[in-house]
CSV table of C-alpha atoms in Angstrom, one decimal:
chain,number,residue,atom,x,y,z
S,767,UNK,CA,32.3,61.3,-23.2
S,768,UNK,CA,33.0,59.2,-26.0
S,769,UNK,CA,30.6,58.8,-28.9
S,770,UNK,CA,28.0,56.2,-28.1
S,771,UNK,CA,27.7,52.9,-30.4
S,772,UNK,CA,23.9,52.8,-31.1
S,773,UNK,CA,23.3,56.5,-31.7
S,774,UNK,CA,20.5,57.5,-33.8
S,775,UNK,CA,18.7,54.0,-33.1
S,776,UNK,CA,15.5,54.1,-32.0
S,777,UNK,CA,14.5,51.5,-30.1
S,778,UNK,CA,10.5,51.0,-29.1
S,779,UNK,CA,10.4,48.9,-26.4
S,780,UNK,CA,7.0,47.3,-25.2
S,781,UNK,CA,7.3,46.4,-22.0
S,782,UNK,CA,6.7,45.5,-18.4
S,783,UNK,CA,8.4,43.7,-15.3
S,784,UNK,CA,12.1,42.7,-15.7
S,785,UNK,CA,13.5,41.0,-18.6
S,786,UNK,CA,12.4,43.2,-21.7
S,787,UNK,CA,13.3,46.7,-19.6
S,788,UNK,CA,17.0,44.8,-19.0
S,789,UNK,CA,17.3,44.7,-22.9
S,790,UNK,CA,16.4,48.2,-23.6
S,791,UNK,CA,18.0,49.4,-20.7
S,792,UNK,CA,21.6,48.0,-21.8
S,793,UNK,CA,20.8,49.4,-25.4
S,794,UNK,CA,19.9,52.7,-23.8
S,795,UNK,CA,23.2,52.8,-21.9
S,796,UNK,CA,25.0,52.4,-25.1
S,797,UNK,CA,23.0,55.3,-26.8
S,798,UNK,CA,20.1,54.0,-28.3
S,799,UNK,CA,16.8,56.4,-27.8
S,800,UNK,CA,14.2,54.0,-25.9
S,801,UNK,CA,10.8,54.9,-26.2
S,802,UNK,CA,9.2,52.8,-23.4
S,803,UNK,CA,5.3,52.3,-24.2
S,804,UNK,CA,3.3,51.5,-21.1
S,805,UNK,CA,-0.3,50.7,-20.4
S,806,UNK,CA,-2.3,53.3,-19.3
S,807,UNK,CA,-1.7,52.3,-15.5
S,808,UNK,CA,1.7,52.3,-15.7
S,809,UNK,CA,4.6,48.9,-15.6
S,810,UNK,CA,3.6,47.6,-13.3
S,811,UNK,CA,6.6,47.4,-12.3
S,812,UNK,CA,6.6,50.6,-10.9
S,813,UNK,CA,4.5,49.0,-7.8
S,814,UNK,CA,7.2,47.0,-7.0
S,815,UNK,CA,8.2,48.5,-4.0
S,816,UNK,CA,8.9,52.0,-2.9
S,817,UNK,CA,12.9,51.4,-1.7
S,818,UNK,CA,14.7,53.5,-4.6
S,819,UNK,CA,14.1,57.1,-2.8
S,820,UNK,CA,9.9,56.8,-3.0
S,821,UNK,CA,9.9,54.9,-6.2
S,822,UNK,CA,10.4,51.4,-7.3
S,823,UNK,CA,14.1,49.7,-6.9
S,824,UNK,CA,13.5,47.9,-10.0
S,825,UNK,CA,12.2,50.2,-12.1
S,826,UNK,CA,15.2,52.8,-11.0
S,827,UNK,CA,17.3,50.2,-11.8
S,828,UNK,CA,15.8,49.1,-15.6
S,829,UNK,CA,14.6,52.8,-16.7
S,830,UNK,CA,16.9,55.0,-16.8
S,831,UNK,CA,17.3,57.5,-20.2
S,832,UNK,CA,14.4,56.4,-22.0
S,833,UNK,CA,11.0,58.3,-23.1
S,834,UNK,CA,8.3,57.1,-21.1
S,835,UNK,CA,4.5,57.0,-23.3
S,836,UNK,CA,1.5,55.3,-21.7
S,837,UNK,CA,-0.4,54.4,-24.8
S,838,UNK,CA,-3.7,52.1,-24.5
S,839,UNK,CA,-2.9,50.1,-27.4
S,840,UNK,CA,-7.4,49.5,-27.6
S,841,UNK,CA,-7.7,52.9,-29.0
S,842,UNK,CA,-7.3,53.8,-32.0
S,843,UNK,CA,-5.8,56.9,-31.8
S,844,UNK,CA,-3.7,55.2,-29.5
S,845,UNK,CA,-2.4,52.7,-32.2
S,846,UNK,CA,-2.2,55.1,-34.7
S,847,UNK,CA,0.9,56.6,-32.6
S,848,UNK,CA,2.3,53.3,-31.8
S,849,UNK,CA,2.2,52.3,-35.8
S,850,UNK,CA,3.9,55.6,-36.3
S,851,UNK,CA,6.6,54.7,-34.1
S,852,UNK,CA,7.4,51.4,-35.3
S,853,UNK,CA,7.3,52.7,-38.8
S,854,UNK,CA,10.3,54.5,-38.3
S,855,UNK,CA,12.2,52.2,-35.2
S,856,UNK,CA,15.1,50.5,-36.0
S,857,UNK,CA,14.0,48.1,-32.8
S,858,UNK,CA,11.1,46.5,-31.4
S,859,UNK,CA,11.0,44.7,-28.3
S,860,UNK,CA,8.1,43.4,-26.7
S,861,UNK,CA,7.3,40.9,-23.6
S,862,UNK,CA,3.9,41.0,-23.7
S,863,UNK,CA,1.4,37.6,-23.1
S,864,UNK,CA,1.2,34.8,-26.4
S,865,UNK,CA,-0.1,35.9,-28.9
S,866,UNK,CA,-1.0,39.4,-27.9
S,867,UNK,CA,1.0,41.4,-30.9
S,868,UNK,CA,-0.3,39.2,-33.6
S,869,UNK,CA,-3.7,40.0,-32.3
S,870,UNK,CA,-3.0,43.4,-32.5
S,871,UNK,CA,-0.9,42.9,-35.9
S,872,UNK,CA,2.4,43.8,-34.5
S,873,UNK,CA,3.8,40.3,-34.3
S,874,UNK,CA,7.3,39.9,-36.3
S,875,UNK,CA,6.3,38.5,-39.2
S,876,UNK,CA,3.9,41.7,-40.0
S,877,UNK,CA,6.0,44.1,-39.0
S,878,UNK,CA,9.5,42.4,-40.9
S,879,UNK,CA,6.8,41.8,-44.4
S,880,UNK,CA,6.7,45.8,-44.1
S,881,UNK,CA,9.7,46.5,-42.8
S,882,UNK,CA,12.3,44.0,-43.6
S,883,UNK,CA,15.2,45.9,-42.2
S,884,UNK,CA,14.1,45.9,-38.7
S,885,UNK,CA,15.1,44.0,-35.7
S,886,UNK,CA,12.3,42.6,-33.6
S,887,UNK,CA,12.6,40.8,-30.5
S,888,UNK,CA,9.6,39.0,-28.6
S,889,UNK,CA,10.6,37.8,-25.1
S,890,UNK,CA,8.8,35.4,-23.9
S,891,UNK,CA,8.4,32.7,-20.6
S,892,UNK,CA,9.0,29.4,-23.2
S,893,UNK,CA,9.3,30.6,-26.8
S,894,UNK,CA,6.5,31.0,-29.5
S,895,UNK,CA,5.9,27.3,-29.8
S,896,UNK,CA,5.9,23.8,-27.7
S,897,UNK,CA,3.7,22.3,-25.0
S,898,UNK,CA,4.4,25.5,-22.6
S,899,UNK,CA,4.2,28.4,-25.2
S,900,UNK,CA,1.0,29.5,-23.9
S,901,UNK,CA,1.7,29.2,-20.1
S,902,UNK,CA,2.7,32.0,-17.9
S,903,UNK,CA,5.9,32.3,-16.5
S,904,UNK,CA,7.7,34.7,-13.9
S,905,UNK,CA,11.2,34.5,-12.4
S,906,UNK,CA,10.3,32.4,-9.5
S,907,UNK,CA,8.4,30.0,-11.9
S,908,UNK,CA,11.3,29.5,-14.3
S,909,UNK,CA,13.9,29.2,-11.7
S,910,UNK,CA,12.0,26.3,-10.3
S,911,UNK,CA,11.2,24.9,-13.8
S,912,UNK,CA,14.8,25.2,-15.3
S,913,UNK,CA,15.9,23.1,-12.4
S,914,UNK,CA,18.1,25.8,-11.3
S,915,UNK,CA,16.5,25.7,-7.8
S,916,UNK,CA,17.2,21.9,-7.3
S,917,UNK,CA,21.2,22.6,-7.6
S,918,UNK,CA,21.3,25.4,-5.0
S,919,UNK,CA,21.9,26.3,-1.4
S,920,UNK,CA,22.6,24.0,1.3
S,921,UNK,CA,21.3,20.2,1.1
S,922,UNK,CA,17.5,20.3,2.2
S,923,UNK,CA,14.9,22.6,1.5
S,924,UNK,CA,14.8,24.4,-2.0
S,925,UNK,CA,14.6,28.4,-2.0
S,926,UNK,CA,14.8,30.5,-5.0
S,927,UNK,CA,17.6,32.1,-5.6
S,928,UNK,CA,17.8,35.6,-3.7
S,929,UNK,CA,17.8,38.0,-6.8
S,930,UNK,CA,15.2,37.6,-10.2
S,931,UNK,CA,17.8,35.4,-11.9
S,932,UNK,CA,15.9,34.2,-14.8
S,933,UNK,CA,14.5,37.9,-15.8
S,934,UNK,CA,18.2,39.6,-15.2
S,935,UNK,CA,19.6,36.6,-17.7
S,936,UNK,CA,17.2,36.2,-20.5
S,937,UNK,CA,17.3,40.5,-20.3
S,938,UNK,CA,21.3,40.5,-20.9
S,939,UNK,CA,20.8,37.7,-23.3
S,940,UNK,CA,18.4,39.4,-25.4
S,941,UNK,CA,20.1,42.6,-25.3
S,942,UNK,CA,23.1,40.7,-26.7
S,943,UNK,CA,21.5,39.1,-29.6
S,944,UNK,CA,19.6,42.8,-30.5
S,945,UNK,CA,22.7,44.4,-30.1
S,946,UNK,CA,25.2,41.2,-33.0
S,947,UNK,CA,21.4,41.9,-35.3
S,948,UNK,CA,22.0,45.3,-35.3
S,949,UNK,CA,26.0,45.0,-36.2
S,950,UNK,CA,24.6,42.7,-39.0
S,951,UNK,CA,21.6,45.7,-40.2
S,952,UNK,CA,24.5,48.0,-40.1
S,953,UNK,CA,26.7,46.4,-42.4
S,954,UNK,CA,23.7,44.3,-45.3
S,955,UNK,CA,21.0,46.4,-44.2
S,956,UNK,CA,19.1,42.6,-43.6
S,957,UNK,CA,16.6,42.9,-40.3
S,958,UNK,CA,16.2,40.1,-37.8
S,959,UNK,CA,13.2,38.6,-35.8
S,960,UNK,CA,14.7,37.4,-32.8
S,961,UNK,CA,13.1,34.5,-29.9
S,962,UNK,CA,14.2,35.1,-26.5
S,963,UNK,CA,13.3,33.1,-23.4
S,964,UNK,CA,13.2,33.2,-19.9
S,965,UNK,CA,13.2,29.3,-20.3
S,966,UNK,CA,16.1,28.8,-22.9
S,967,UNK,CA,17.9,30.9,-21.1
S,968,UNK,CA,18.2,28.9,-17.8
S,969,UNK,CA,18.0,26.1,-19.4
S,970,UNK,CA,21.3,27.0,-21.2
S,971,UNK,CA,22.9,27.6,-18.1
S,972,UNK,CA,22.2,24.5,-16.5
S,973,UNK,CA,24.2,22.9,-19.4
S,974,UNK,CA,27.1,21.6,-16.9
S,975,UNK,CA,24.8,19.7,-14.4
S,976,UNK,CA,22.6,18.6,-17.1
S,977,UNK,CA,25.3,16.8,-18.9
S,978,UNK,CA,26.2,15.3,-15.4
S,979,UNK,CA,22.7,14.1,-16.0
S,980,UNK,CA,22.7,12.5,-19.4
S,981,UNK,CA,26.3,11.5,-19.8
S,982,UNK,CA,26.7,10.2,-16.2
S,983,UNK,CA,23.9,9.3,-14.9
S,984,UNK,CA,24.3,11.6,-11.9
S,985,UNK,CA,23.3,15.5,-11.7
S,986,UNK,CA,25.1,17.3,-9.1
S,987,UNK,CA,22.7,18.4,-5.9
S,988,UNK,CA,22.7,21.2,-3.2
S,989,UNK,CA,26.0,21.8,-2.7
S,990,UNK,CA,26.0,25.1,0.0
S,991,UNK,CA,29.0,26.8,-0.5
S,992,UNK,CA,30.8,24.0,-1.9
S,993,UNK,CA,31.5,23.0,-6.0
S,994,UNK,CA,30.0,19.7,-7.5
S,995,UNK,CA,33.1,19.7,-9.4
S,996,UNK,CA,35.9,21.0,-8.0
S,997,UNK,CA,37.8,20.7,-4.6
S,998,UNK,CA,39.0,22.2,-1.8
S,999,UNK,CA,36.2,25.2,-3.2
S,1000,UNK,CA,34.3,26.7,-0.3
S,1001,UNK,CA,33.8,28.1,2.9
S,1002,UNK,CA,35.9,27.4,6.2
S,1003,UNK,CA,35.9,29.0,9.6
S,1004,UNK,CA,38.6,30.1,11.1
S,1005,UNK,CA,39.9,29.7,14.8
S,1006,UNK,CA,38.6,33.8,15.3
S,1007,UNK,CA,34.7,32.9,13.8
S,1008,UNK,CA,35.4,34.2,10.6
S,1009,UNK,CA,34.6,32.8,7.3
S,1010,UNK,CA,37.0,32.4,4.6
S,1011,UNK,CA,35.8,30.8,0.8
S,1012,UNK,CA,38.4,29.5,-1.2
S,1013,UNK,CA,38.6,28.5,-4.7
S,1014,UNK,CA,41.4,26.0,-5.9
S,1015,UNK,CA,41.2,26.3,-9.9
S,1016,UNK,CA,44.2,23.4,-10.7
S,1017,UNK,CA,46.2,21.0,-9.3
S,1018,UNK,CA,49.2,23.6,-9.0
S,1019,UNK,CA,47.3,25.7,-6.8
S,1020,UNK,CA,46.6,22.7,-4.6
S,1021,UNK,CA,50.5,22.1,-4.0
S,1022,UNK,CA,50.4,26.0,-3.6
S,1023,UNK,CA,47.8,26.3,-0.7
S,1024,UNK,CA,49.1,22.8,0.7
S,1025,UNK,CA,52.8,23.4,0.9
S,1026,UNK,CA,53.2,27.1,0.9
S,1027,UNK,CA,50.0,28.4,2.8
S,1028,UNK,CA,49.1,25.2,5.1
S,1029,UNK,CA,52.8,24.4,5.9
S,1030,UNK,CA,52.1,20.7,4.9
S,1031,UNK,CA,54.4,19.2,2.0
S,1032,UNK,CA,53.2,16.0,3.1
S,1033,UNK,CA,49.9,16.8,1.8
S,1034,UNK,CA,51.0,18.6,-1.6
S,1035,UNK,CA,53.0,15.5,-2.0
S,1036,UNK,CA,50.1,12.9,-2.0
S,1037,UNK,CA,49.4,11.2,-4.6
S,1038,UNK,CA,46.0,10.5,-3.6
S,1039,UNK,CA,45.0,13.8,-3.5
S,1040,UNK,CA,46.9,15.0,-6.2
S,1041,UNK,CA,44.1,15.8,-8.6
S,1042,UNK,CA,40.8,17.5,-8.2
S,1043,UNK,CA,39.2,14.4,-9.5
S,1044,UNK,CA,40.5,12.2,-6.6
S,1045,UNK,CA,40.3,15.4,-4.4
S,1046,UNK,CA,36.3,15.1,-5.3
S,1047,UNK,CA,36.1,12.0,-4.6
S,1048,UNK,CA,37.6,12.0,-1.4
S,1049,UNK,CA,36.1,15.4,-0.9
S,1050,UNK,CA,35.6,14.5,3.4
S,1051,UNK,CA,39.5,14.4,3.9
S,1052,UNK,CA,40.2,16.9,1.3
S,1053,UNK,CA,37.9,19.5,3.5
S,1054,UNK,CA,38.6,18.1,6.7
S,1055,UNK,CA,42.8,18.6,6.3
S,1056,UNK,CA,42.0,22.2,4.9
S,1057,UNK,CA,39.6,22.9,7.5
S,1058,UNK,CA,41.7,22.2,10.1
S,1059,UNK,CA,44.3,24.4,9.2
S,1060,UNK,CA,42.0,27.3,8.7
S,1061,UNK,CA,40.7,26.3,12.5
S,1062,UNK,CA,44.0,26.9,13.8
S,1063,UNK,CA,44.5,30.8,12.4
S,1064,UNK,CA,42.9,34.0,12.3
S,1065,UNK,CA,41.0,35.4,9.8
S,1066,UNK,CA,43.5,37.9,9.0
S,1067,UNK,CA,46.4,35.4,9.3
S,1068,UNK,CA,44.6,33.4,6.6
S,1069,UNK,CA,44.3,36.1,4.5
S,1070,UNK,CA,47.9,37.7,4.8
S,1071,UNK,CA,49.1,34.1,3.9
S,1072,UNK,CA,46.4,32.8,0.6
S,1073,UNK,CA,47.0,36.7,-0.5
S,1074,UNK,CA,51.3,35.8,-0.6
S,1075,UNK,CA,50.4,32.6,-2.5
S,1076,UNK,CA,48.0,34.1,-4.6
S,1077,UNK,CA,45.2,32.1,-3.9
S,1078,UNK,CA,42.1,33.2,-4.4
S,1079,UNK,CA,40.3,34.0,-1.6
S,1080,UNK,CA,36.7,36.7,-0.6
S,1081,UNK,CA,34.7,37.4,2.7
S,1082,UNK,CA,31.1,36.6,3.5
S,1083,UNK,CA,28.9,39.2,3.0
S,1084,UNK,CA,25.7,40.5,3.7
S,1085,UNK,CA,24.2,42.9,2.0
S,1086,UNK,CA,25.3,45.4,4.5
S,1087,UNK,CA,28.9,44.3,3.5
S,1088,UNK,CA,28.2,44.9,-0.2
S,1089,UNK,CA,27.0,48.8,0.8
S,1090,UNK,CA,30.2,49.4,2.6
S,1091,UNK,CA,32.2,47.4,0.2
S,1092,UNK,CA,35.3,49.2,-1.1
S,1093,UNK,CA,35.2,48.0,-4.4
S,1094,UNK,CA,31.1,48.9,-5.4
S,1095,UNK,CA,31.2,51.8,-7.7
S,1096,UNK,CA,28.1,53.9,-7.6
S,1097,UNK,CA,26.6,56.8,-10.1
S,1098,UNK,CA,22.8,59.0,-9.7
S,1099,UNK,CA,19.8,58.3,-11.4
S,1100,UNK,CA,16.9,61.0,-10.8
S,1101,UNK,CA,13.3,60.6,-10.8
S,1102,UNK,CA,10.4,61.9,-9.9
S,1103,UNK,CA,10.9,62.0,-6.2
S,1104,UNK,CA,14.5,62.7,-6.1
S,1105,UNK,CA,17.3,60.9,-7.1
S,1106,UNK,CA,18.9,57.3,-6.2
S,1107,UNK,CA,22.4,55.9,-6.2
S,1108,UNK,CA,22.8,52.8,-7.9
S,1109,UNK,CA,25.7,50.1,-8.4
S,1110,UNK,CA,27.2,51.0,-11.9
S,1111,UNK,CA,26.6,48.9,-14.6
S,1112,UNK,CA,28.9,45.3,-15.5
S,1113,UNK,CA,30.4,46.3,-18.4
S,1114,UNK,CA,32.3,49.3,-18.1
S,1115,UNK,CA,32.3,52.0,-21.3
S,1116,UNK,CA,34.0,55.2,-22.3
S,1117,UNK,CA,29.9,55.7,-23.1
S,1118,UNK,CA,28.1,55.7,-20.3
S,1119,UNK,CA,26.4,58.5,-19.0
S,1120,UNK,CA,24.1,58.9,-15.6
S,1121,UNK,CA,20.1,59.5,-17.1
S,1122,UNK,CA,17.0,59.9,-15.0
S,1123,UNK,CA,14.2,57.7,-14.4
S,1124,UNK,CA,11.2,58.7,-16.4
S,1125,UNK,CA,7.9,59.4,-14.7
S,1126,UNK,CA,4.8,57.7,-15.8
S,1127,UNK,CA,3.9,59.1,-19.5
S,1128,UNK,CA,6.6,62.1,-18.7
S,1129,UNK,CA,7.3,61.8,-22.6
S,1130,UNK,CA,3.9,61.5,-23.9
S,1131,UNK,CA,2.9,64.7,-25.4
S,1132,UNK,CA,6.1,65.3,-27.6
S,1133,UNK,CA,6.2,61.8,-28.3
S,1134,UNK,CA,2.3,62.1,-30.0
S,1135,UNK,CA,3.2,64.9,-31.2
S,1136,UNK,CA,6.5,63.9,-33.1
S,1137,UNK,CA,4.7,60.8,-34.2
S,1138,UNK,CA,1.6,62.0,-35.2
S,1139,UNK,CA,-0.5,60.4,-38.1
S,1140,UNK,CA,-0.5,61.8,-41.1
């Protein structure tokens, strides 16, 4: 294995649920020693469920290769560790409620008037400040909040969307901005105190509809499997019951998929459909030509033919389909009650390495021990 970017950082990581253990989890993967500090009980996202092999799927997923401490910050003694720890970290991250670290006096501005070369990153539901800085927020909450709910799945009722969107995000978004502090630390020596949001961080990613919104006058709905934006894009059913989507990025490959794959130069030739904006806006005929050429084939013959024209073209799936998909790399994480196979990380590295999932406080007496007062 290759030698790992943030070796010989130490990174102590507050934190419960989703978003905070994303961020130390990517900075583990890249090297980083993560102590993870847990209440006495435990995350409590270790409850989650029992699904990865007798222990939590999202804590299997979010844990792995870091030092697990439970640590009731109320205690002195307790503290006395944690202050230890900090006083030597290179991070801190921490998702706790407002306000809770300046209570204790571990808020950023303490910790950075000590320690000015350290990075410190608070994640929060809405950001230190505004009307909502005080409110609680969970995935589910934000999603609906962010407005992210109201642009997806089929036209009528809302549902949130299927995996913990919001958390995953602001997780990868904070592990980002740690990871461009620390490249900055490295080369002035000049710490950071970073704000990251579960709110920002959808709300960024609604930029294109909310433009629609304030430039327009018009924010694109529920769209199912179709684009707002861009057409043909979508699903069709072929004349065997399958489901093909398709996804037409430029006007070329609509003369491609017209005239090579549907057989109809007529149609590559229009000038009334010759642009995605007038495809949009005559989206019914645009759908309904395509559709009924997919009606009239097999799955398989659609496939053979967008794969010659290099269209881009994918299948349905369940989950099921994603287990058994040919393409879904796995690699082992152990734990307590045996091990679990999960889907390898995004971003591929010459660094990674399989770790275990730590056990609550597994860490805990060479961890007081190493950082022991005095």
């Amino acid at each position: 294995m290759s030698s790992r970017p943030f070796e010989g950082v130490l990174v102590v990581s507050l934190e419960q649920a989703v978003a905070a253990p994303m961020a130390s989890q990517r900075l583990a993967e890249a090297g980083a020693r993560v102590i993870k500090v847990e209440r006495p009980e435990g995350d409590f996202a270790r409850g989650y469920d029992t699904a990865a092999g007798g222990i939590s799927s999202y804590f299997a997923w979010l844990n792995r290769g870091k030092e697990s401490v439970a640590l009731d910050l109320k205690d002195p003694a307790d503290m006395a560790v944690m202050r230890a720890m900090l006083a030597r970290a290179d991070v801190f991250i921490q998702n706790l409620a407002h306000g809770a670290t300046a209570r204790m006096g571990l808020d950023a501005a303490s910790l950075l008037a000590a320690r000015p070369e350290m990075v410190v990153c608070d994640m929060s539901g809405y950001g230190p400040v505004g009307p909502y800085a005080e409110a609680k927020a969970y995935d589910l909450l934000i999603q609906a909040e962010s407005g992210i709910i109201a642009v997806s799945g089929a036209p009528g009722a809302y549902g949130r969307i299927g995996v913990s969107l919001a958390d995953i995000g602001t997780g990868i978004n904070a592990a980002g901005a740690i990871a461009t502090a620390l490249v900055r630390r490295f080369r002035t020596g000049e710490g950071a105190s970073l704000e990251v949001s579960l709110f920002d961080s959808m709300a960024e990613w609604m930029t294109v509809p909310l433009l629609h919104h304030d430039y327009l006058g018009r924010a694109p709905g529920q769209a199912g499997l179709a684009h707002p934006s861009i057409a043909p894009y979508g699903a069709f059913r072929t004349a065997d019951g399958g489901t093909v989507l398709i996804s037409i990025q430029s006007d070329r490959e609509w003369r491609v998929l017209a005239g090579e794959v549907m057989g109809r130069a007529d149609l590559a030739a229009d000038p009334a459909l010759a642009t995605n904006n007038q495809r949009v806006a005559d989206r019914a005929r645009t759908d309904a030509e395509v559709g009924a050429w997919f009606a009239g084939v097999t799955r398989a013959e659609a496939e053979a033919r967008l794969s010659a024209a290099r269209i881009a073209f994918g299948a349905l799936n369940d989950v099921a389909g994603l287990s058994r998909h040919p393409q879904l790399d796995r690699w082992q994480a152990g734990h307590e009650a045996g091990s679990v196979a999960l889907p390898m990380p995004g971003a591929r590295a010459d660094w990674l390495a399989e770790a275990d999932v730590p056990a609550l406080d597994q860490h805990g007496q060479a961890i007081r021990a190493e950082f022991a007062p005095g």
